[in-house]
């Protein structure tokens, strides 16, 4: 199936499902479609594990000196939640349209386990958190069929689960699938770092130290620090701070309390320090960032 000839019909399907700027929910909780009409520069983001398929427009991710391109010819796969910075090109005349696909981590790990040891699977590929790969006709094909079923509830009920499984598979056997599977299937060090991310997520409001995290991971502080930076592209403390700020950003946009209350909720003892860190990270005050989110990403859903 020819990727170029499919693009207009795939675009039309996506455009119908995303009538307004921001993230548009679909009948599948794991699929959202973003419509953006604005040029964005140096925007901090924290993606969930999954993949982003840009059908029109252009995005670039920046992490630890590397550039990750995702556009009509490339998609971005994310193996673990990782904060990075993003820029995108779009306009009202030619809006950016992108499919955001959240992994079912149990299903992805099951497929990765099945594929491990198969011919062509490189056991030595390094686990990576962000991976940019060239779009393939097989992925375009499953995306088109998936978006088509989203327009037909009966088809979605019967075909949806199989199409989601196929999309997981196509991403995992893509050009950089080995690095993605290495992160999902996990060797000893990767598994300890991923378990550590879960601990940070669970206890990010507390005053966690690197030494505590290293002990919990049964690693020395230097080994933990190197392993963490290698997989995540941030130091543990940078990651913890970014997680706190992104959580606070959502709470502010959802109007879940005063600034001082939210600062305390995410682990800041000083509202003034929180405001300084927030503006340094997002380049806007909390109130202006909340307004920007609602304008560009849509009204955030409740947790």
GROMACS .gro file of C-alpha atoms in nm, residues 11 18 27-28 43 63 89 95 101 119 133 154 162 195 218 236 249 260 279 289 298 303:
model
   22
   11UNK     CA    1  -0.593   1.308   0.692
   18UNK     CA    2  -1.049   1.637   1.555
   27UNK     CA    3  -1.414   0.629   2.141
   28UNK     CA    4  -1.088   0.447   2.224
   43UNK     CA    5   0.750   2.376   2.484
   63UNK     CA    6   1.644   1.578   2.472
   89UNK     CA    7   0.501   2.396   1.276
   95UNK     CA    8  -0.320   2.268   1.094
  101UNK     CA    9  -0.146   0.639   2.087
  119UNK     CA   10   1.511  -1.405   1.373
  133UNK     CA   11   1.149   0.601   1.311
  154UNK     CA   12  -2.016  -0.152   1.527
  162UNK     CA   13  -0.736  -0.647   1.708
  195UNK     CA   14   1.096   0.044   3.870
  218UNK     CA   15   1.976  -0.193   4.475
  236UNK     CA   16   1.704   1.185   3.877
  249UNK     CA   17   0.054   2.249   3.566
  260UNK     CA   18   0.010   2.781   4.741
  279UNK     CA   19   0.838   3.009   3.520
  289UNK     CA   20   0.047   2.873   3.135
  298UNK     CA   21  -0.805   2.207   2.511
  303UNK     CA   22  -0.767   1.297   3.683
   0.00000   0.00000   0.00000
